[in-house]
PDB file of C-alpha atoms and ligand atoms in Angstrom:
ATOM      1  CA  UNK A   1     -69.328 -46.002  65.317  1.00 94.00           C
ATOM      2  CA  UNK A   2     -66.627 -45.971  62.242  1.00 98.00           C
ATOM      3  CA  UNK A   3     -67.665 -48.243  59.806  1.00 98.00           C
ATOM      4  CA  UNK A   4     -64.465 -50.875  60.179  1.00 98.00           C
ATOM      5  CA  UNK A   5     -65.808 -51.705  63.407  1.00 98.00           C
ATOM      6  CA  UNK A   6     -68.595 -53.498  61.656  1.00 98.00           C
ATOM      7  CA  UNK A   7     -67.218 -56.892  60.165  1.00 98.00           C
ATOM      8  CA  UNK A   8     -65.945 -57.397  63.963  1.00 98.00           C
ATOM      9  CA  UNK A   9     -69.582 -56.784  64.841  1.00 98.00           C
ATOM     10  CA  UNK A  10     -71.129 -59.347  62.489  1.00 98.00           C
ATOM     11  CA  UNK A  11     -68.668 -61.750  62.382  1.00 98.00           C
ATOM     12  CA  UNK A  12     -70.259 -65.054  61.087  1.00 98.00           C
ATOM     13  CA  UNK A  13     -72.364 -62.934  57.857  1.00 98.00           C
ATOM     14  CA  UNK A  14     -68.781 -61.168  57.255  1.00 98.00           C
ATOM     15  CA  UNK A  15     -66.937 -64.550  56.779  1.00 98.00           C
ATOM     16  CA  UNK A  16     -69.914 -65.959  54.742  1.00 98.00           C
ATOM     17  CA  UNK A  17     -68.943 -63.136  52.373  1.00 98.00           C
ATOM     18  CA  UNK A  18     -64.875 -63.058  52.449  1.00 98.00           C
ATOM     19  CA  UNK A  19     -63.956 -66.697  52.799  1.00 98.00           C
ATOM     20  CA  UNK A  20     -66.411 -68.232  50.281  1.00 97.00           C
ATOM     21  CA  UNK A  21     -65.867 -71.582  48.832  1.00 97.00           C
ATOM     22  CA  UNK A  22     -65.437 -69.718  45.511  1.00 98.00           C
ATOM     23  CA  UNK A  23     -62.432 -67.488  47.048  1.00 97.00           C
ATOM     24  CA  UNK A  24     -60.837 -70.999  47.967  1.00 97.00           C
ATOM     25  CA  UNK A  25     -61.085 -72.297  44.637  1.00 97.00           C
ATOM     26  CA  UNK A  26     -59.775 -69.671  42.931  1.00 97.00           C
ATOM     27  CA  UNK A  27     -56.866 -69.849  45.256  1.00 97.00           C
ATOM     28  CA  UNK A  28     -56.035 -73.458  44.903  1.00 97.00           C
ATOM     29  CA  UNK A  29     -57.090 -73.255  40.844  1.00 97.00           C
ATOM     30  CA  UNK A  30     -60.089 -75.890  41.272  1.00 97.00           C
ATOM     31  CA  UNK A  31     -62.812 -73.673  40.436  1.00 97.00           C
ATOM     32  CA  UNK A  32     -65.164 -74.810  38.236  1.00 97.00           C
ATOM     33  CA  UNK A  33     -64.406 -73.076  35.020  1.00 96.00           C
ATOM     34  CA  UNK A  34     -68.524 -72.462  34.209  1.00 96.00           C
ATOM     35  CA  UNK A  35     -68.669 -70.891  38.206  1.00 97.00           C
ATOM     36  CA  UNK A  36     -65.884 -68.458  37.339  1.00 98.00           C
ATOM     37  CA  UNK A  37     -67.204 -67.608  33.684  1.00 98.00           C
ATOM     38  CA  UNK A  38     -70.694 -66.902  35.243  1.00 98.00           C
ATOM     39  CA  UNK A  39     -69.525 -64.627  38.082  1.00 98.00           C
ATOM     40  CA  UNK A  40     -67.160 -63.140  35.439  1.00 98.00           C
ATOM     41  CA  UNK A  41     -70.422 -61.978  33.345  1.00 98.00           C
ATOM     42  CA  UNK A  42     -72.835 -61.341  36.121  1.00 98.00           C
ATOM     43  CA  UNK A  43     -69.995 -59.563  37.834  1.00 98.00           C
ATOM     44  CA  UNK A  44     -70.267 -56.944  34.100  1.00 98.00           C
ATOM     45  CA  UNK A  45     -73.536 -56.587  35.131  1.00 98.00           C
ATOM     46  CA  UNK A  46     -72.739 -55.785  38.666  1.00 98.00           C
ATOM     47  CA  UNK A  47     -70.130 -52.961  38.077  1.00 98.00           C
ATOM     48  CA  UNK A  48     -72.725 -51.479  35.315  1.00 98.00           C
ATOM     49  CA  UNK A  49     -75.156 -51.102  38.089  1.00 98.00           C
ATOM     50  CA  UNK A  50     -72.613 -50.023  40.398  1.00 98.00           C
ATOM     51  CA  UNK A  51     -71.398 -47.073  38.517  1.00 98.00           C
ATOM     52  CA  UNK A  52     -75.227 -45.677  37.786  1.00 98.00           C
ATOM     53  CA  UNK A  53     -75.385 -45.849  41.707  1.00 98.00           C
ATOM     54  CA  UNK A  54     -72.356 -44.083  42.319  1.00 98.00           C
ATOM     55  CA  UNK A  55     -72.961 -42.027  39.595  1.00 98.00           C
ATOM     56  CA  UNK A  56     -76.042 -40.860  41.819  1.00 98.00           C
ATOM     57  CA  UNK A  57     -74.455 -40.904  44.949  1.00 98.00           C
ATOM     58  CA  UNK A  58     -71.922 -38.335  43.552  1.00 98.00           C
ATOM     59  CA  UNK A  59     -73.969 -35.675  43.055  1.00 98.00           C
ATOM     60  CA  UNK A  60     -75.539 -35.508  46.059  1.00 97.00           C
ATOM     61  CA  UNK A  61     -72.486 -36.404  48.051  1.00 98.00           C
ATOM     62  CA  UNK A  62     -71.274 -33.548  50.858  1.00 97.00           C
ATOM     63  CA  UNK A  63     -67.896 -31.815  49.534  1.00 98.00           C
ATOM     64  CA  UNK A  64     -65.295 -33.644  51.617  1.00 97.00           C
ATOM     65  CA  UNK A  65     -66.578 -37.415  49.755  1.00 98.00           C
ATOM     66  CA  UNK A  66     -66.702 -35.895  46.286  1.00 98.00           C
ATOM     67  CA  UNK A  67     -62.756 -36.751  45.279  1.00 98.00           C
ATOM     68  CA  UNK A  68     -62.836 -40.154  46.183  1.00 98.00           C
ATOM     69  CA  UNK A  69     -66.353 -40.845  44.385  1.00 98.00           C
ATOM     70  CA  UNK A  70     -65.341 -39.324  41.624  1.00 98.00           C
ATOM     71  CA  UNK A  71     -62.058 -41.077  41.286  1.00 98.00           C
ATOM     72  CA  UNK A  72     -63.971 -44.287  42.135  1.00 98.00           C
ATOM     73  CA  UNK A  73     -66.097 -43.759  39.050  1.00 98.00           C
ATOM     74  CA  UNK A  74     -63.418 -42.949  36.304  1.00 98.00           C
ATOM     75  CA  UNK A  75     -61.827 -46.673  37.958  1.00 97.00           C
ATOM     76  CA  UNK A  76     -65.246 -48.072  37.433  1.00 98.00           C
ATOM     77  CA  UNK A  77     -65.494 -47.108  33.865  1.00 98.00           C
ATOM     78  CA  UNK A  78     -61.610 -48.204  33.342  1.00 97.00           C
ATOM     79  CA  UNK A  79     -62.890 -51.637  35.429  1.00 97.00           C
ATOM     80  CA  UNK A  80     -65.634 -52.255  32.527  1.00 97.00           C
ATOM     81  CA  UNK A  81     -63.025 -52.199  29.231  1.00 98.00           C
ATOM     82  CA  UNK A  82     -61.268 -54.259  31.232  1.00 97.00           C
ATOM     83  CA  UNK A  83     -63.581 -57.261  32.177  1.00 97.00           C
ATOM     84  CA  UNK A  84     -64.656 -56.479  28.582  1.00 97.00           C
ATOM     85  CA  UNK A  85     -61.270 -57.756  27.373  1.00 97.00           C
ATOM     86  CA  UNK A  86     -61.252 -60.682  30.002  1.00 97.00           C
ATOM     87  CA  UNK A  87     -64.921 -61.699  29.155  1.00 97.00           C
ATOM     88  CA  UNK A  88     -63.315 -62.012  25.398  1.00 97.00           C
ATOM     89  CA  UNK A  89     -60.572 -63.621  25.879  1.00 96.00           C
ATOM     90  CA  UNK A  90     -62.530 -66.507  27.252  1.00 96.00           C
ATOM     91  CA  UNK A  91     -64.926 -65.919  24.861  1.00 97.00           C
ATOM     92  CA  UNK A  92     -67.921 -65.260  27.269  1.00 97.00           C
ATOM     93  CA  UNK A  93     -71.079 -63.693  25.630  1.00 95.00           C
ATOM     94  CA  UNK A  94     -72.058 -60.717  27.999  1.00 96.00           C
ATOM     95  CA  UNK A  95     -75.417 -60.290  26.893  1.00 94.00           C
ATOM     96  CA  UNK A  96     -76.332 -63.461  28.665  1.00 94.00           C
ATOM     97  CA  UNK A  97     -79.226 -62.470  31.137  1.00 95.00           C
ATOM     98  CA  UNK A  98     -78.902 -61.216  34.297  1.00 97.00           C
ATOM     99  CA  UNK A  99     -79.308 -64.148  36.986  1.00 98.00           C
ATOM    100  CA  UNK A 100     -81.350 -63.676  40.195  1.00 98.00           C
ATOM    101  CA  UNK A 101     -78.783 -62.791  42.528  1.00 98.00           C
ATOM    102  CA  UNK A 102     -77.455 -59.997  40.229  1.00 98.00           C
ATOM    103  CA  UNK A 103     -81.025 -58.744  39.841  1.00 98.00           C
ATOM    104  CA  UNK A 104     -81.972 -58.336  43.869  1.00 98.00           C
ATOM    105  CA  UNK A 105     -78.413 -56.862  44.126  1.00 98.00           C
ATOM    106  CA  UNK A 106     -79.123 -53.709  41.744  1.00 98.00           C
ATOM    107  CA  UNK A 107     -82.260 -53.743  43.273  1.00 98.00           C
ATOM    108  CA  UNK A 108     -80.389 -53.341  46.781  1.00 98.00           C
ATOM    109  CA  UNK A 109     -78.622 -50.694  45.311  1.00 98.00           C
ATOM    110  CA  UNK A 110     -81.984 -49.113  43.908  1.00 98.00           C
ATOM    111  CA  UNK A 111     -83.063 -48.734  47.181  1.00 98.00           C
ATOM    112  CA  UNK A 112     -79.805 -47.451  48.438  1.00 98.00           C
ATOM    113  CA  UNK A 113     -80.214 -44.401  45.906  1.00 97.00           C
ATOM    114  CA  UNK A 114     -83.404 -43.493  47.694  1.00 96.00           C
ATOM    115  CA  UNK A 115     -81.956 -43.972  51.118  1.00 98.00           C
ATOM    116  CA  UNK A 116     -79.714 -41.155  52.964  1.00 98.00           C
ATOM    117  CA  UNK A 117     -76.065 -40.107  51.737  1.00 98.00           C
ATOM    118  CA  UNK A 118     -74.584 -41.917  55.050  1.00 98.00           C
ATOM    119  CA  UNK A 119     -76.250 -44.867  54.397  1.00 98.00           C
ATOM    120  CA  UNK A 120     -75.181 -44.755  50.803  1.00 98.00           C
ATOM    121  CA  UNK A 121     -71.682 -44.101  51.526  1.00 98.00           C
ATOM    122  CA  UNK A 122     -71.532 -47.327  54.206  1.00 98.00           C
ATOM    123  CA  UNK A 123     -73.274 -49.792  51.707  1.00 98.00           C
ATOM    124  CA  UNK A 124     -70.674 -48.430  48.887  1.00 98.00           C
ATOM    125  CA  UNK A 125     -67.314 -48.583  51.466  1.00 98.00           C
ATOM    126  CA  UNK A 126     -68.976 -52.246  52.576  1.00 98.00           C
ATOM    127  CA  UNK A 127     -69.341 -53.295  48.633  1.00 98.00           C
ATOM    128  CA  UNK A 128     -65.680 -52.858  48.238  1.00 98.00           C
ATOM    129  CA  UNK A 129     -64.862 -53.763  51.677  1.00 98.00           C
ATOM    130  CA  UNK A 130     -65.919 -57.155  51.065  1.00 98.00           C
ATOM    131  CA  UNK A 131     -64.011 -57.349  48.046  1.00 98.00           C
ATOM    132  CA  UNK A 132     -60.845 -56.554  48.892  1.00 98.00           C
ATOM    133  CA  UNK A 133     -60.781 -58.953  51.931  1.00 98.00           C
ATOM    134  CA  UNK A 134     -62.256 -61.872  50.056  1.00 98.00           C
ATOM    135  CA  UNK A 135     -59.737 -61.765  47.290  1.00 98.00           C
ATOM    136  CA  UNK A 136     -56.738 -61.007  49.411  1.00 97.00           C
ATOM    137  CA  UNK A 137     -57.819 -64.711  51.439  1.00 96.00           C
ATOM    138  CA  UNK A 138     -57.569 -65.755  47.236  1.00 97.00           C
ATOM    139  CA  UNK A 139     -53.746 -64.459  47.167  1.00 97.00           C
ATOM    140  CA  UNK A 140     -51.757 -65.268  45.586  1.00 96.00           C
ATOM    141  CA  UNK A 141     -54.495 -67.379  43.102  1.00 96.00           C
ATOM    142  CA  UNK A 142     -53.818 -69.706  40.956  1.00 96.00           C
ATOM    143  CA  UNK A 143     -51.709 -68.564  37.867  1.00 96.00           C
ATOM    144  CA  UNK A 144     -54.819 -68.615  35.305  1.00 95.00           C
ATOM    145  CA  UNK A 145     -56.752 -66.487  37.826  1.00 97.00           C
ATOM    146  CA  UNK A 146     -53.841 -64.678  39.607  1.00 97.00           C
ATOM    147  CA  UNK A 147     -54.247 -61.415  37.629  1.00 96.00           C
ATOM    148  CA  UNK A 148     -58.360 -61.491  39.050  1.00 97.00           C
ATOM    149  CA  UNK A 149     -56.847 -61.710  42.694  1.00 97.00           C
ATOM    150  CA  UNK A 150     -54.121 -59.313  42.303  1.00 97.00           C
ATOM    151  CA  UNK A 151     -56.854 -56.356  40.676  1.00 97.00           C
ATOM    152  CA  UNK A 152     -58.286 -56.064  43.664  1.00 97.00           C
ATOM    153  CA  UNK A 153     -55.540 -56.626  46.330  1.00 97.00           C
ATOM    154  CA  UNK A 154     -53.814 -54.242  45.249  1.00 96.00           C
ATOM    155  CA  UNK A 155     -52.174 -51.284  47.078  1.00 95.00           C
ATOM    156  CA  UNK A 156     -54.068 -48.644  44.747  1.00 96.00           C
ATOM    157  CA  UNK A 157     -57.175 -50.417  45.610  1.00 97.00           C
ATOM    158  CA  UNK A 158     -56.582 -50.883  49.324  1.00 97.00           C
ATOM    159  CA  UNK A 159     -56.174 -46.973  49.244  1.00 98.00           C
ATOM    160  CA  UNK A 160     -59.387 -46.389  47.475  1.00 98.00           C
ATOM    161  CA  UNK A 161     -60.975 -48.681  50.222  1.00 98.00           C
ATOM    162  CA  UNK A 162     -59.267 -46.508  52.672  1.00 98.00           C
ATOM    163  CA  UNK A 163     -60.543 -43.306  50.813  1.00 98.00           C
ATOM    164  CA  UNK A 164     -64.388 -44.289  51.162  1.00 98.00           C
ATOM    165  CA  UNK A 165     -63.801 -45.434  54.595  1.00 98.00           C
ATOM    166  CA  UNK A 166     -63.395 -41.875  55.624  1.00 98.00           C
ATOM    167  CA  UNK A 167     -65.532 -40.506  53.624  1.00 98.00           C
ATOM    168  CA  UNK A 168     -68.392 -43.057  55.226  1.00 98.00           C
ATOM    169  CA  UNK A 169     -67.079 -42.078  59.176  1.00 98.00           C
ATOM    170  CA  UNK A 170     -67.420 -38.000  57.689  1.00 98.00           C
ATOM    171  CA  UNK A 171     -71.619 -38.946  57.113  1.00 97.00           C
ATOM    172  CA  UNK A 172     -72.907 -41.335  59.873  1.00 93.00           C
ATOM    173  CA  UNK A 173     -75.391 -43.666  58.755  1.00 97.00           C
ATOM    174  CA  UNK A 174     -78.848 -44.205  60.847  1.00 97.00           C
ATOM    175  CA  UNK A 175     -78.775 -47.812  61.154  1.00 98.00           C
ATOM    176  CA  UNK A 176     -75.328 -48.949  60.019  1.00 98.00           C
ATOM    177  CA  UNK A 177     -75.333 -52.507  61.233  1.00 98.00           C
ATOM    178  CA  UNK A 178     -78.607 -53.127  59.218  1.00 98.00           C
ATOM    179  CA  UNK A 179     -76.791 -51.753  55.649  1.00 98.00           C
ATOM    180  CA  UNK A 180     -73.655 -53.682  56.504  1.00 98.00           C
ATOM    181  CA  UNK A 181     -75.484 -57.062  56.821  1.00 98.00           C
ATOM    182  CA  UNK A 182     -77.796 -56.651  54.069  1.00 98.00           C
ATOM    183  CA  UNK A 183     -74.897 -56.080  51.566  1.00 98.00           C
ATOM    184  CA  UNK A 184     -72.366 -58.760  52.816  1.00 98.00           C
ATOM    185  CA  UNK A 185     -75.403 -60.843  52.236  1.00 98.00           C
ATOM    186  CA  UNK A 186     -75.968 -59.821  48.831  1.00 98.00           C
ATOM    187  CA  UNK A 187     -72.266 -60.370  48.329  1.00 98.00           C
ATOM    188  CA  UNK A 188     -72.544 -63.780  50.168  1.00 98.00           C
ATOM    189  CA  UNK A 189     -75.416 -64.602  47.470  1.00 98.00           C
ATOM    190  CA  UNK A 190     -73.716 -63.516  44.817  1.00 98.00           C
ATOM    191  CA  UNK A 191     -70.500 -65.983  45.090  1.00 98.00           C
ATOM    192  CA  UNK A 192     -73.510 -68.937  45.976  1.00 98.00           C
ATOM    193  CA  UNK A 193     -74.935 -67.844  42.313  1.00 98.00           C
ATOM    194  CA  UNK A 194     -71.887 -68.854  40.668  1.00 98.00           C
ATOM    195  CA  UNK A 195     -70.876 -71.913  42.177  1.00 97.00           C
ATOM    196  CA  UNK A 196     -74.498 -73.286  41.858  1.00 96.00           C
ATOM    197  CA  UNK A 197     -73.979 -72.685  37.936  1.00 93.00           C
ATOM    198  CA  UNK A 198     -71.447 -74.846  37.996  1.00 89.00           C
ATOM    199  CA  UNK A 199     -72.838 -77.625  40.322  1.00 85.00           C
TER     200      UNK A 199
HETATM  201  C1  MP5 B 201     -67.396 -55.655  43.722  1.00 57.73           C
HETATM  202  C2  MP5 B 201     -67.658 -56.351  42.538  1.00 57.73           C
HETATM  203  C3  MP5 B 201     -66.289 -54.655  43.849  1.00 57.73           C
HETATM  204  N1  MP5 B 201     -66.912 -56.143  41.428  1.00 57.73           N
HETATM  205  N2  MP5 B 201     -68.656 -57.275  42.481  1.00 57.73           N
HETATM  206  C4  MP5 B 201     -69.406 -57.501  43.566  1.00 57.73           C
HETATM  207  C5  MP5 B 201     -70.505 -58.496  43.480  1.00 57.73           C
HETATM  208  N3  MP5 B 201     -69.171 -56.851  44.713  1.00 57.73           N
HETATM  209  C6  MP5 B 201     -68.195 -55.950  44.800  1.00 57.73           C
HETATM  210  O1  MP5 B 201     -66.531 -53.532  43.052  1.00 57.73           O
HETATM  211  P1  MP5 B 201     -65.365 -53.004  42.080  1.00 57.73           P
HETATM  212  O2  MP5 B 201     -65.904 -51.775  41.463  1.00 57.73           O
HETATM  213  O3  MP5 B 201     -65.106 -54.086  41.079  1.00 57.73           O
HETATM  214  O4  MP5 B 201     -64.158 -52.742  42.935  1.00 57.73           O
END
C-alpha cells in the first residue's frame, strides 16, 4: 500500500490532525496569543527531538532514502536558528519545560528508533505529512502569522514531502495503518496542548 493512501484510510483521526481549531485560528488571526507562543516553544523542542531521530534513521537508512534524509536534516538544523529568531522576537524563553504532549511525542519517536527502517520512514513522511496539509487549510494566515503558514506550504517543502514519500513506498512498513494513526494522534495532541494553555 503507498503511504498517501493512508489519510483516505483513516479519515476522521487525519482531520483531527489537519483541520484543528488552532489551524483555524491562525487563519482568521484569533488565536490566542499564549496558544501560539506555547506551541511556538514546545514546537523547539519538537524539531530538537526530531532531528536526533532522523539523525538515527539516517544511518541506518537503505541507499536510495539517504539524499532526502540527509537534506531533511541540514533543513532541520536551518529550521532551529530560525524558530530561534522567532521565539526572540516575541521574546519567548525556550528553556521553559517541556509539556506533556511534547514529552509522549519524543517518546513516540524513541520507540520509532527501535522499530524497523519502513516503519521509521512512514512515521517520519506522516510527521511532515500532517504538517504540510494542516498549514496549507491555515493559508494564507493572518498577516502576524502568515510567514508561520507560508514555511511550511511552501513549494520547497511540498517537494521534500514528496521526497520522503518515495523513499517510505521504496521500504514497506509491517503495520502501516497502526504508525500512521499513532502519529496523527500525537500531532492531534499536540495542537490540543496549546490551545488548552491558552484556555
Ligand atoms: C512538524 C513540526 C514538522 N514542526 N512539529 C510537529 C509537532 N509536527 C511536525 O516538522 P518540520 O521539521 O518543522 O517540517
Amino acid at each position: 500500500m503507498p503511504v498517501a493512501d493512508l489519510p483516505s484510510r483513516h479519515p476522521d483521526a487525519w482531520q483531527r490532525a489537519t483541520r484543528h481549531p488552532f489551524l483555524d485560528a491562525v487563519r482568521d488571526g484569533t488565536i490566542p496569543v499564549a496558544a501560539f507562543d506555547t506551541w511556538l516553544v514546545q514546537d523547539v523542542r519538537f524539531v530538537a527531538d526530531l532531528l536526533r531521530f532522523q539523525s538515527r534513521l539516517l544511518a541506518r537508512a537503505p541507499r536510495p532514502a539517504q539524499a532526502v534524509l540527509a537534506g531533511g536534516l541540514v533543513a532541520l538544523v536551518d529550521e532551529l536558528a530560525w524558530f530561534e529568531e522567532q521565539a526572540a522576537a516575541r521574546g519567548l524563553d525556550l528553556a521553559a519545560p517541556a509539556l506533556p504532549a511534547t514529552t509522549g511525542y519524543a517518546g513516540l519517536l524513541g520507540r520509532l528508533d527501535a522499530a524497523d527502517v519502513g516503519t521509521a520512514l512512514t512515521a517520519l513522511w506522516t510527521v511532515e505529512r500532517t504538517y504540510l496539509d494542516a498549514w496549507s487549510a491555515a493559508r494564507p494566515g493572518a498577516p502576524e502569522y502568515r510567514e508561520f503558514v507560508e514555511h511550511w506550504t511552501q513549494p520547497g517543502f511540498a517537494g521534500y514531502v514528496a521526497g520522503l514519500e518515495a523513499a517510505a513506498d521504496g521500504v514497506p512498513a509491517p503495520d502501516a495503518d497502526a504508525t500512521f494513526t499513532e502519529v496523527v494522534a500525537a500531532e492531534t495532541a499536540f495542537w490540543d496542548m496549546a490551545m488548552e494553555a491558552a484556555a
